[in-house]
Coordinates of C-alpha atoms in Angstrom, one line a residue:
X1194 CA -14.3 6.9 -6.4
X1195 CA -11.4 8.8 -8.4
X1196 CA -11.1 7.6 -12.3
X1197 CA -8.9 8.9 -14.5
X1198 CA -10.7 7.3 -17.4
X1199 CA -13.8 5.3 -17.8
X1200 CA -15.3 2.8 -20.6
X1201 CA -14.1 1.9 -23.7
X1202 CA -11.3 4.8 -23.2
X1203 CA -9.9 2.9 -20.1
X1204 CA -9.8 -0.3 -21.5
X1205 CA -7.9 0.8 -24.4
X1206 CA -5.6 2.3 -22.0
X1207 CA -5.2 -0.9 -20.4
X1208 CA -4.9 -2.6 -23.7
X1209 CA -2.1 -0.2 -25.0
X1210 CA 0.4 0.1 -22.2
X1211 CA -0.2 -3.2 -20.0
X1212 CA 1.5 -6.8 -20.9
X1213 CA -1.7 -8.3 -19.9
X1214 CA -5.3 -7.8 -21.5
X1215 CA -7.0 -9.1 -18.6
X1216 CA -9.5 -6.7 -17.2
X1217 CA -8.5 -5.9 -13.6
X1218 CA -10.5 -4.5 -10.7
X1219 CA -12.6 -2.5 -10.5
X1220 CA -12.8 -2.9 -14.7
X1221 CA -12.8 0.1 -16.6
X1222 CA -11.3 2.3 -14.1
X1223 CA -7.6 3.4 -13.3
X1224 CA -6.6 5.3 -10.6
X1225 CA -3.3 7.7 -10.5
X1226 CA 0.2 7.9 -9.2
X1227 CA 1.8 11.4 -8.7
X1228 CA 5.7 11.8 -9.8
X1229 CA 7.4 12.7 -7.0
X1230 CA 10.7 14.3 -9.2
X1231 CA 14.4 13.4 -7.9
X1232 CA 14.4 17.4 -6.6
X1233 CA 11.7 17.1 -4.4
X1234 CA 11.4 13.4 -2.6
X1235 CA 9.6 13.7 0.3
X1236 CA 11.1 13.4 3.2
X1237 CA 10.8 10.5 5.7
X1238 CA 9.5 11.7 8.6
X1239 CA 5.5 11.0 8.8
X1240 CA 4.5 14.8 8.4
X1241 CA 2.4 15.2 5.3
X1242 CA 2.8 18.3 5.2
X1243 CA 4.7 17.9 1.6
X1244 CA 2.0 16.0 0.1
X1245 CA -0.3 19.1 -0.1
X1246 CA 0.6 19.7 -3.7
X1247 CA -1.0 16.2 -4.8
X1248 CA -4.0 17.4 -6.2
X1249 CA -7.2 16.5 -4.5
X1250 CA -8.9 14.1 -6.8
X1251 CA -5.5 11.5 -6.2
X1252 CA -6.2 11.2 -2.6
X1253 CA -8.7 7.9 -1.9
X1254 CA -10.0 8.2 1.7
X1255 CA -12.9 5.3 2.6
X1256 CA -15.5 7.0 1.2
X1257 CA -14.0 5.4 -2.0
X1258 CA -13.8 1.6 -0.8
X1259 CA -15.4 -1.3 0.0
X1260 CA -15.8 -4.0 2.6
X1261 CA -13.7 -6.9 1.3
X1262 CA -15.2 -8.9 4.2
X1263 CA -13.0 -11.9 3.6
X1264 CA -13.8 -13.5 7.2
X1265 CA -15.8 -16.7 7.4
X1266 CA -18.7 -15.4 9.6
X1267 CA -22.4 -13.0 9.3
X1268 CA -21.1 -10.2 7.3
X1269 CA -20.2 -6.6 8.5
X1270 CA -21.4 -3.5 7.5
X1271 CA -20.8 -2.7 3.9
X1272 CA -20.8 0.9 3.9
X1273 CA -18.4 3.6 5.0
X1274 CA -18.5 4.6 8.6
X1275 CA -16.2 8.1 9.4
X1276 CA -17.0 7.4 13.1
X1277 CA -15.6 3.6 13.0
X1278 CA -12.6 4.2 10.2
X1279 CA -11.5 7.0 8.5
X1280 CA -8.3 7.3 6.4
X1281 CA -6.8 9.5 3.5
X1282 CA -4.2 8.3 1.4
X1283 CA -2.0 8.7 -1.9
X1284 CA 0.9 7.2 -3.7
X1285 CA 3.8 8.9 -5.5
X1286 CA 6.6 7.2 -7.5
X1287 CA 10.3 8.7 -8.8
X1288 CA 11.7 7.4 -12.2
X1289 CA 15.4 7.6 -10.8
X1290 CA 14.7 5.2 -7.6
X1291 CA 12.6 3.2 -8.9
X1292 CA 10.3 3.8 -5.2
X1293 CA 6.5 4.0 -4.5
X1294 CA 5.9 6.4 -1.7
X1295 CA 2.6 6.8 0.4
X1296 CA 1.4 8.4 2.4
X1297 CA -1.4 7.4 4.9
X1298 CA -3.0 9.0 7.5
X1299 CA -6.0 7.0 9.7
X1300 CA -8.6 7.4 12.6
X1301 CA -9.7 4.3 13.9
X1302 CA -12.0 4.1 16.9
X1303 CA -11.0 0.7 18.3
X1304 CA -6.8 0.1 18.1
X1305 CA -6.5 -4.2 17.7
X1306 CA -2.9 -5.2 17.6
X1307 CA -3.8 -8.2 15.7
X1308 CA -5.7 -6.9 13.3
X1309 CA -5.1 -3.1 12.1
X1310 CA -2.9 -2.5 9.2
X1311 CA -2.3 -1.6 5.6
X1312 CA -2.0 -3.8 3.2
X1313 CA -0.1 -3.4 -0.5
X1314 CA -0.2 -6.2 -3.5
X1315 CA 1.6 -4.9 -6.1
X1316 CA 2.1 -6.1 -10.0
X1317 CA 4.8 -4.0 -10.9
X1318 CA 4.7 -4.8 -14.6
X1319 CA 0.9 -5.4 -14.7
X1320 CA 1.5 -9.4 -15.9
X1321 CA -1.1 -10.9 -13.9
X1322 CA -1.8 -13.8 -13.1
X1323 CA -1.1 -16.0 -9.7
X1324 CA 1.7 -15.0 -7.3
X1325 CA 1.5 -18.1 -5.4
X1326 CA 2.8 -22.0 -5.3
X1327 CA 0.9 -25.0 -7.4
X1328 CA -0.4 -27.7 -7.0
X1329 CA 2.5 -30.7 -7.6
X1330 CA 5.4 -27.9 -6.9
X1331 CA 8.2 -29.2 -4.7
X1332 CA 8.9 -27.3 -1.4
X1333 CA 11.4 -25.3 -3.1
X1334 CA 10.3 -25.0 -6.3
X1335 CA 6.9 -23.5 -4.2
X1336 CA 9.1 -21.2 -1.9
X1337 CA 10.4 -19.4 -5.6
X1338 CA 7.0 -19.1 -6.8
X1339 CA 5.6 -17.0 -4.0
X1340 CA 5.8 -13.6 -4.9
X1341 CA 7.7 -14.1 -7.6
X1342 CA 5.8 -11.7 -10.0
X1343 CA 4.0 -10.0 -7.3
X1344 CA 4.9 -9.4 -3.9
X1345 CA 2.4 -8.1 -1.0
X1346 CA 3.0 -6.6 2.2
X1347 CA 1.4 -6.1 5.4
X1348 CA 2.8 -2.9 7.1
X1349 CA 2.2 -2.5 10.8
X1350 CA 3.7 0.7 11.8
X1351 CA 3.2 1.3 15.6
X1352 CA 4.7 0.7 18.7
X1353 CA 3.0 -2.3 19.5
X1354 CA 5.1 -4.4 17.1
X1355 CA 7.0 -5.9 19.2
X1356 CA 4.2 -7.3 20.9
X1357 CA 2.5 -8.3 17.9
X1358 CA 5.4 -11.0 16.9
X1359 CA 5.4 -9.1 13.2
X1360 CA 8.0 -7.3 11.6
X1361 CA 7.3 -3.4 10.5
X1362 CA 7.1 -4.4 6.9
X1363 CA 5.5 -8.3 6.7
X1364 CA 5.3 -10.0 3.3
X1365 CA 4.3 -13.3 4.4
X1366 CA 4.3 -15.1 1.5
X1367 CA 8.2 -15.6 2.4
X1368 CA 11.3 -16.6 4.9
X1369 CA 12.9 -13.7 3.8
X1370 CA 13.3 -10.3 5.6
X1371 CA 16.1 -8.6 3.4
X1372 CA 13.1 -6.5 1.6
X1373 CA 12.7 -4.6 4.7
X1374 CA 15.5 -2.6 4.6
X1375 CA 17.2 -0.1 2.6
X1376 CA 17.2 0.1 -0.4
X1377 CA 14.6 -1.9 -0.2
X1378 CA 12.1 -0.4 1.7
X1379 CA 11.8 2.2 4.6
X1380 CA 9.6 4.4 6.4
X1381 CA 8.3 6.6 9.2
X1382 CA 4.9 7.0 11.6
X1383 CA 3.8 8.9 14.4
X1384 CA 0.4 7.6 16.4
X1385 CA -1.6 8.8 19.2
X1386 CA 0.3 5.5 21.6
X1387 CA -3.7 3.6 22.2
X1388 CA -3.6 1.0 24.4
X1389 CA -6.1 -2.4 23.2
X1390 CA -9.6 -1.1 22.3
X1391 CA -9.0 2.8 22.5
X1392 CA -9.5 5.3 19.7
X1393 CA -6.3 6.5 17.8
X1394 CA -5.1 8.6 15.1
X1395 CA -1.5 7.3 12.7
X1396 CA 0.1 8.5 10.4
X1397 CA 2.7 6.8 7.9
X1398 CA 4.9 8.0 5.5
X1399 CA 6.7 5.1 3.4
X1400 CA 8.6 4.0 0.0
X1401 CA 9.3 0.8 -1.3
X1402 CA 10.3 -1.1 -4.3
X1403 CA 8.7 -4.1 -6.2
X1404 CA 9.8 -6.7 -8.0
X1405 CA 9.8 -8.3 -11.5
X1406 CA 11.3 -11.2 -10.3
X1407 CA 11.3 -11.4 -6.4
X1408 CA 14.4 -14.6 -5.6
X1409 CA 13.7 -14.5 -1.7
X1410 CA 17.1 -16.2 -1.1
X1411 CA 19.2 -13.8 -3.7
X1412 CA 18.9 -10.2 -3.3
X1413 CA 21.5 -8.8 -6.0
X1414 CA 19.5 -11.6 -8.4
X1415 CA 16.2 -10.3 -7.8
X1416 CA 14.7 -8.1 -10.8
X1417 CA 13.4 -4.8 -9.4
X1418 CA 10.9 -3.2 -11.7
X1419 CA 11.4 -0.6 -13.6
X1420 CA 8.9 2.1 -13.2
X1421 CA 8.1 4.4 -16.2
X1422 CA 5.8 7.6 -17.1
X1423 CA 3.0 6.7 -18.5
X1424 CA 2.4 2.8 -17.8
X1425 CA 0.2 0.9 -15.6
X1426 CA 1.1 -1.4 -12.8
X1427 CA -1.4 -3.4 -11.0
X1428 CA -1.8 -2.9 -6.7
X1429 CA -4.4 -3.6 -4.5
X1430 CA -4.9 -1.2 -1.4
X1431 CA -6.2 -2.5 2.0
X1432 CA -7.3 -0.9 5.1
X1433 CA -8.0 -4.4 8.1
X1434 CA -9.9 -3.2 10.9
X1435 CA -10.7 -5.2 13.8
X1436 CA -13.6 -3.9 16.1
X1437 CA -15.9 -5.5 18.6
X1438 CA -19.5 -5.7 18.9
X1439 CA -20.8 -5.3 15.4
X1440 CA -22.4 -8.9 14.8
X1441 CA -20.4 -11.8 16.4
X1442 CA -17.0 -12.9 17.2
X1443 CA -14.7 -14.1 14.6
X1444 CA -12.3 -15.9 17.7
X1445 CA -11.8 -16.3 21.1
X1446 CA -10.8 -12.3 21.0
X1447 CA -14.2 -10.8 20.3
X1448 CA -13.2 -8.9 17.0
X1449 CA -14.7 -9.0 13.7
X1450 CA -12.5 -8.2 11.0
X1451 CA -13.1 -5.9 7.8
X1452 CA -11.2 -5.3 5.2
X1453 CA -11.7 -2.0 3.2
X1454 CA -10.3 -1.7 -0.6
X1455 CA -10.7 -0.5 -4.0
X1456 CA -11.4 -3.8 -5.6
X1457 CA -14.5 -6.1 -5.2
X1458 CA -12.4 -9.8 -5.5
X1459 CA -10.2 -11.8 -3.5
X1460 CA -6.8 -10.7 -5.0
X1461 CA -4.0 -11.8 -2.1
X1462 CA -2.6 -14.5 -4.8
X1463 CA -4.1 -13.7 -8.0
X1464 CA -3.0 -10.3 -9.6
X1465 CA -5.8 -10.6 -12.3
X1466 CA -7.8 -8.4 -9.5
X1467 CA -5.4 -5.9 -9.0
X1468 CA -6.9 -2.4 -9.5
X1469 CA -4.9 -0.9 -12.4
X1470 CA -3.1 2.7 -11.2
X1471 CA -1.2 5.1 -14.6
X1472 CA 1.7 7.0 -13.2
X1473 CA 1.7 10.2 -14.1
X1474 CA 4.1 12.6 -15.7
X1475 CA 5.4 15.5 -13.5
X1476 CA 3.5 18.0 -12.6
X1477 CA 5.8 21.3 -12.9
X1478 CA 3.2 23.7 -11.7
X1479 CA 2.4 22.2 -8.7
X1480 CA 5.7 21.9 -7.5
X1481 CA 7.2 24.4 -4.8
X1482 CA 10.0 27.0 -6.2
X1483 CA 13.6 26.8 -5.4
X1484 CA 13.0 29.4 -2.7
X1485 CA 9.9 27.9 -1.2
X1486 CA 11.0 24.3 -1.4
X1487 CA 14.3 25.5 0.9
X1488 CA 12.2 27.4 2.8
X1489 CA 10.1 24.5 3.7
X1490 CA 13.6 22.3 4.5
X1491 CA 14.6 24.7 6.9
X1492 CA 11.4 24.6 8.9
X1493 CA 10.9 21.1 9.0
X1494 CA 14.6 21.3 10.3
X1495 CA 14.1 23.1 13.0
X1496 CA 11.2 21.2 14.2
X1497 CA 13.4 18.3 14.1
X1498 CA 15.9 20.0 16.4

């Protein structure tokens, strides 16, 4: 698993820079956010290519998670199978946008429309806490609270969305669909086109904002957050996998479902279990030159042509 800090050094971290001293998930560790600088946004387009300069030790691949196993049914294997799932992924963020970016590349050996995806629970400003209704809340007094201080999304990027009923981008927590749009939210895959039950590789290449105060019914009202070096936001990563034949059906389909993240407790509406991530300062070094970062755009130009 990747740490930038550990112990007591962590947790003074989180003390210092969060608005909320609650100990998040996995406790005592924080994982890291490259700075993707206004001069050198990656480019839409699913080829991660340009995220070769994040160093190593920021990628998380499933070797570093765990299964979730949130289905009511005989539990699933708990350790990391290459052969079954396999992904790499990292995050970047940009002070001017105000954008997360990641990017995410998979091998899954059984594609299920219903049940493959990534999932993102983010608490921009790290306050915690549950993003969900109450009880004794009126409809719409309910309908605000969801998401309100957190907002998570379900992203299904393939060509089977259609069929699945789902939009691309799926917070469903809400009526709303505004947030799947620019500039909002936006995005990019390729995939090997499985049909049901056959093995596949996909990549994903997305950015999207979050919100300190998510209005579903009032865009221009909402509060986007405003990302800055050096703090901590709260997000919970997860990889849902359905397969067949590993223990018993969890419906009339024949999958089981898994779900592979970072953290160890149910955190869909409670942010207190959010892993905590720092974002990080740019890295100047690592960062192509003038020369080779226009030599790289004309390239990946003339693939595009």
């Amino acid at each position: 698993m990747k740490r930038l800090f550990q112990g007591a050094m962590a947790l003074a971290t989180v003390a210092a820079l969060s608005t909320s001293a609650v100990a998040h998930d996995p406790p005592g560790v924080i994982f890291e956010i490259w700075q993707w600088p206004t001069s050198h946004l990656p480019t839409l387009d699913a080829d991660l290519s340009e995220w070769d300069v994040v160093p190593e030790e920021l990628w998380i691949t499933e070797q570093d998670m765990n299964n979730e196993n949130f289905i009511q049914s005989a539990p699933t294997d708990s350790d990391p199978d290459a052969s079954d799932l396999a992904v790499r992924f990292t995050f970047g963020w940009n002070d001017e946008t105000e954008r997360l970016y990641l990017a995410y590349d998979r091998f899954d050996d059984y594609f299920s429309i219903q049940r493959d995806d990534i999932e993102l629970a983010v608490d921009a400003d790290h306050s915690a806490g549950y993003y969900w209704s109450t009880e004794g809340m009126t409809d719409e007094e309910a309908q605000r609270a969801r998401g309100r201080q957190a907002q998570i999304a379900h992203f299904f990027f393939h060509s089977k969305v259609d069929d699945l009923g789902r939009p691309w981008n799926w917070n469903w927590m809400t009526q709303a669909d505004w947030y799947q749009e620019p500039p909002y939210s936006d995005g990019a895959y390729v995939w090997s086109e499985p049909e049901l039950g056959q093995e596949y590789t996909w990549q994903i290449e997305l950015w999207h904002v979050w919100w300190d105060d998510f209005n579903w019914q009032d865009p221009e009202g909402s509060v986007i957050h405003d990302l800055q070096e050096g703090e901590i936001i709260g997000m919970a990563v997860r990889n849902w996998d359905g397969d067949v034949g590993q223990c018993c059906s969890h419906d009339d389909t024949g999958e089981i479902l898994s779900s592979w993240g970072l953290h160890f407790n149910e955190s869909s509406t409670n942010a207190d279990f959010h892993p905590d991530w720092i974002l990080l300062p740019v890295d100047e070094d690592a960062l192509p030159t003038a020369v080779e970062d226009n030599t790289w755009g004309h390239i990946k130009a003339s693939f595009a042509n």
